[in-house]
C-alpha positions as a printed NumPy array, in Angstrom:
array([[ -3.193, -24.926, -22.608],
       [ -4.054, -27.899, -20.438],
       [ -7.343, -27.769, -18.591],
       [ -7.427, -26.619, -15.015],
       [ -8.414, -28.949, -12.16 ],
       [-12.105, -28.78 , -11.296],
       [-12.89 , -26.322,  -8.529],
       [-16.167, -27.875,  -7.4  ],
       [-16.665, -30.573,  -4.772],
       [-19.605, -32.898,  -5.249],
       [-22.325, -32.369,  -2.664],
       [-21.239, -28.848,  -1.797],
       [-19.272, -29.743,   1.34 ],
       [-15.728, -30.851,   2.158],
       [-15.183, -34.585,   1.884],
       [-12.919, -36.635,   4.203],
       [-10.071, -36.277,   1.725],
       [-10.186, -32.54 ,   2.361],
       [ -8.406, -33.194,   5.645],
       [ -5.121, -33.459,   3.766],
       [ -5.517, -29.809,   2.813],
       [ -5.723, -28.823,   6.475],
       [ -2.766, -30.727,   7.872],
       [  0.563, -29.303,   8.933],
       [  3.463, -30.466,   6.752],
       [  7.202, -29.934,   6.741],
       [  6.915, -26.943,   4.395],
       [  3.34 , -25.782,   4.959],
       [  4.017, -25.595,   8.702],
       [  0.683, -24.104,   9.677],
       [  0.959, -25.256,  13.297],
       [  4.069, -23.159,  13.873],
       [  3.277, -20.578,  16.546],
       [  4.282, -17.58 ,  14.418],
       [  2.09 , -18.704,  11.512],
       [ -0.957, -19.442,  13.663],
       [ -0.588, -16.188,  15.573],
       [ -0.356, -14.17 ,  12.356],
       [ -3.385, -15.934,  10.861],
       [ -5.456, -15.209,  13.976],
       [ -4.257, -11.605,  14.081],
       [ -5.179, -10.986,  10.448],
       [ -8.658, -12.483,  10.773],
       [ -9.656, -11.26 ,  14.223],
       [-13.254, -10.055,  14.206],
       [-14.015, -11.463,  10.756],
       [-16.998, -13.802,  10.558],
       [-16.899, -15.726,   7.289],
       [-14.272, -17.842,   5.58 ],
       [-14.59 , -15.578,   2.582],
       [-13.699, -12.481,   4.614],
       [-10.822, -14.321,   6.252],
       [ -9.466, -15.63 ,   2.949],
       [ -9.485, -12.12 ,   1.484],
       [ -7.632, -10.708,   4.502],
       [ -4.975, -13.42 ,   4.319],
       [ -4.554, -12.951,   0.58 ],
       [ -3.902,  -9.225,   0.749],
       [ -1.438,  -9.647,   3.599],
       [  0.606, -12.137,   1.578],
       [  0.266, -10.197,  -1.655],
       [  1.305,  -6.811,  -0.311],
       [  3.211,  -7.317,   2.939],
       [  5.384, -10.182,   1.695],
       [  7.45 ,  -8.472,  -0.966],
       [  8.011, -10.225,  -4.297],
       [ 11.701, -11.064,  -4.528],
       [ 12.907, -13.186,  -7.438],
       [ 16.425, -13.258,  -5.992],
       [ 15.603, -14.721,  -2.605],
       [ 16.97 , -18.081,  -1.435],
       [ 15.732, -20.507,  -4.097],
       [ 17.934, -23.568,  -3.715],
       [ 17.553, -24.375,  -0.012],
       [ 14.344, -26.208,   0.902],
       [ 14.326, -24.654,   4.371],
       [ 13.654, -21.262,   2.796],
       [ 10.346, -22.56 ,   1.433],
       [  8.885, -23.184,   4.895],
       [  5.944, -20.915,   5.587],
       [  7.347, -19.82 ,   8.95 ],
       [ 10.681, -18.886,   7.357],
       [  8.956, -16.928,   4.581],
       [  6.838, -15.077,   7.129],
       [  9.94 , -14.064,   9.057],
       [ 11.856, -13.082,   5.898],
       [  9.015, -10.902,   4.627],
       [  9.731, -11.636,   0.971],
       [  9.696, -14.46 ,  -1.54 ],
       [  8.996, -15.685,  -5.024],
       [  5.576, -16.871,  -6.265],
       [  5.992, -20.403,  -4.887],
       [  7.066, -19.193,  -1.462],
       [  4.281, -16.642,  -1.161],
       [  1.717, -19.264,  -2.163],
       [  3.079, -21.646,   0.473],
       [  2.644, -18.977,   3.129],
       [ -0.909, -18.22 ,   1.998],
       [ -1.772, -21.921,   2.23 ],
       [ -0.264, -22.175,   5.708],
       [ -2.116, -19.129,   7.013],
       [ -5.394, -20.469,   5.633],
       [ -4.886, -23.922,   7.12 ],
       [ -3.935, -22.292,  10.407],
       [ -7.497, -20.983,  10.794],
       [ -9.251, -24.032,   9.349],
       [ -9.63 , -23.071,   5.686],
       [ -8.534, -25.944,   3.408],
       [ -5.766, -24.824,   1.079],
       [ -3.572, -26.432,  -1.54 ],
       [ -0.744, -25.46 ,  -3.856],
       [ -1.325, -24.984,  -7.56 ],
       [  1.31 , -24.753, -10.269],
       [  1.275, -23.716, -13.902],
       [  4.039, -23.373, -16.458],
       [  3.98 , -19.806, -17.733],
       [  5.467, -17.624, -20.403],
       [  6.508, -14.482, -18.534],
       [  7.318, -11.77 , -21.043],
       [  8.39 ,  -9.327, -18.328],
       [ 11.199, -11.374, -16.777],
       [ 14.366,  -9.4  , -16.163],
       [ 17.394, -10.454, -18.188],
       [ 19.273, -11.432, -15.034],
       [ 16.472, -13.714, -13.824],
       [ 16.001, -15.103, -17.31 ],
       [ 19.635, -16.202, -17.299],
       [ 19.05 , -17.961, -13.969],
       [ 16.424, -20.196, -15.595],
       [ 18.246, -20.945, -18.822],
       [ 17.787, -17.794, -20.868],
       [ 14.115, -18.352, -21.711],
       [ 10.797, -16.702, -20.827],
       [  9.166, -19.989, -19.809],
       [  8.987, -20.357, -16.037],
       [  7.922, -23.865, -14.949],
       [  5.886, -24.444, -11.795],
       [  4.773, -20.846, -11.305],
       [  3.033, -21.039,  -7.951],
       [ -0.393, -19.981,  -6.744],
       [ -2.749, -21.066,  -3.966],
       [ -6.214, -22.558,  -4.061],
       [ -8.454, -21.847,  -1.072],
       [-11.64 , -23.792,  -0.333],
       [-14.265, -21.12 ,   0.271],
       [-18.047, -21.599,   0.183],
       [-17.788, -25.192,  -1.082],
       [-15.468, -24.5  ,  -4.008],
       [-11.797, -24.034,  -4.766],
       [-10.814, -20.469,  -5.585],
       [ -7.582, -19.626,  -7.424],
       [ -5.46 , -17.006,  -5.636],
       [ -2.221, -15.694,  -7.139],
       [ -0.428, -13.447,  -4.587],
       [  2.929, -13.187,  -6.374],
       [  3.27 ,  -9.471,  -7.081],
       [  2.839,  -6.973,  -4.248],
       [  1.196,  -3.641,  -4.939],
       [  4.481,  -1.707,  -4.718],
       [  6.096,  -3.937,  -7.346],
       [  3.019,  -3.606,  -9.567],
       [  3.138,   0.177,  -9.394],
       [  6.862,   0.295, -10.059],
       [  6.738,  -2.103, -13.012],
       [  3.243,  -1.138, -14.204],
       [  1.889,  -4.637, -13.695],
       [ -1.848,  -5.064, -13.184],
       [ -2.47 ,  -6.049,  -9.531],
       [ -4.301,  -9.339,  -9.034],
       [ -7.397,  -8.647,  -6.928],
       [ -9.111, -11.317,  -4.825],
       [-12.679, -11.295,  -3.497],
       [-12.928, -14.882,  -2.269],
       [-15.477, -15.721,  -4.971],
       [-13.829, -15.266,  -8.358],
       [-10.531, -16.79 ,  -9.438],
       [ -7.709, -14.286,  -9.014],
       [ -5.298, -15.078, -11.834],
       [ -2.22 , -13.394, -13.234],
       [ -2.914, -10.713, -15.811],
       [ -1.908, -11.429, -19.391],
       [ -0.972,  -7.791, -19.96 ],
       [  0.671,  -4.887, -18.179],
       [ -0.912,  -1.49 , -17.529],
       [  0.649,  -0.373, -20.827],
       [ -0.865,  -3.253, -22.799],
       [  2.381,  -5.19 , -23.142],
       [  2.328,  -9.007, -22.811],
       [  2.951, -10.22 , -19.272],
       [  2.003, -13.713, -18.062],
       [  0.615, -16.418, -20.332],
       [ -0.509, -19.65 , -18.652],
       [  0.677, -22.658, -20.64 ],
       [  0.052, -25.915, -18.769],
       [ -1.423, -26.589, -15.336],
       [ -0.122, -29.248, -12.981],
       [ -2.329, -31.158, -10.57 ],
       [ -2.706, -29.473,  -7.155],
       [ -0.563, -30.559,  -4.213],
       [ -1.087, -30.76 ,  -0.467],
       [  2.67 , -30.276,   0.081],
       [  5.434, -28.475,  -1.802],
       [  6.772, -30.899,  -4.491],
       [ 10.455, -29.975,  -4.115],
       [ 11.919, -33.103,  -5.735],
       [  9.509, -32.966,  -8.658],
       [ 10.302, -29.327,  -9.343],
       [ 14.052, -29.934,  -9.193],
       [ 13.809, -32.802, -11.677],
       [ 11.38 , -31.079, -14.047]])
């Protein structure tokens, strides 16, 4: 497995280049009124970035339902504001929304991707990606909290986890929250194969040509 990008920033504080992880983009449209309003609503009364990051994570994880059969081939459906309105999405879409919500309240956020072996893919979804278990560019978010990047994987909501007996990915704003390698029954689930470099915007063209 390829090494992960470093999660530490020299000097312990955001550098000027961190500004790119706060900006509004075409897909991570954090300045959209609905996104900013939701981010403020979810973090009202919370004091620290850590508390805010945790609140945003659990909203995206559990209130945005995992849906592998959502609109996947129209770039417009990857916009954070569209995902928020739809209330469902795949790993990439949910990670985009988490990044947008974080940026909307001033927490730097970027998209991470890793090729995975998902042993629990349904046969119908497996056929959609060529009949294999390998899913390229599985999406997650990285949030900059307390001077370091923290891995946050919000793909599977709690209802889906209970139904399929997946282990929920818990996030405390300190430790990396990564996909579980096994299910509740000890069966193989998600194996991380190779990480890609993080992105400040959704790499649509690169994913399509991969």
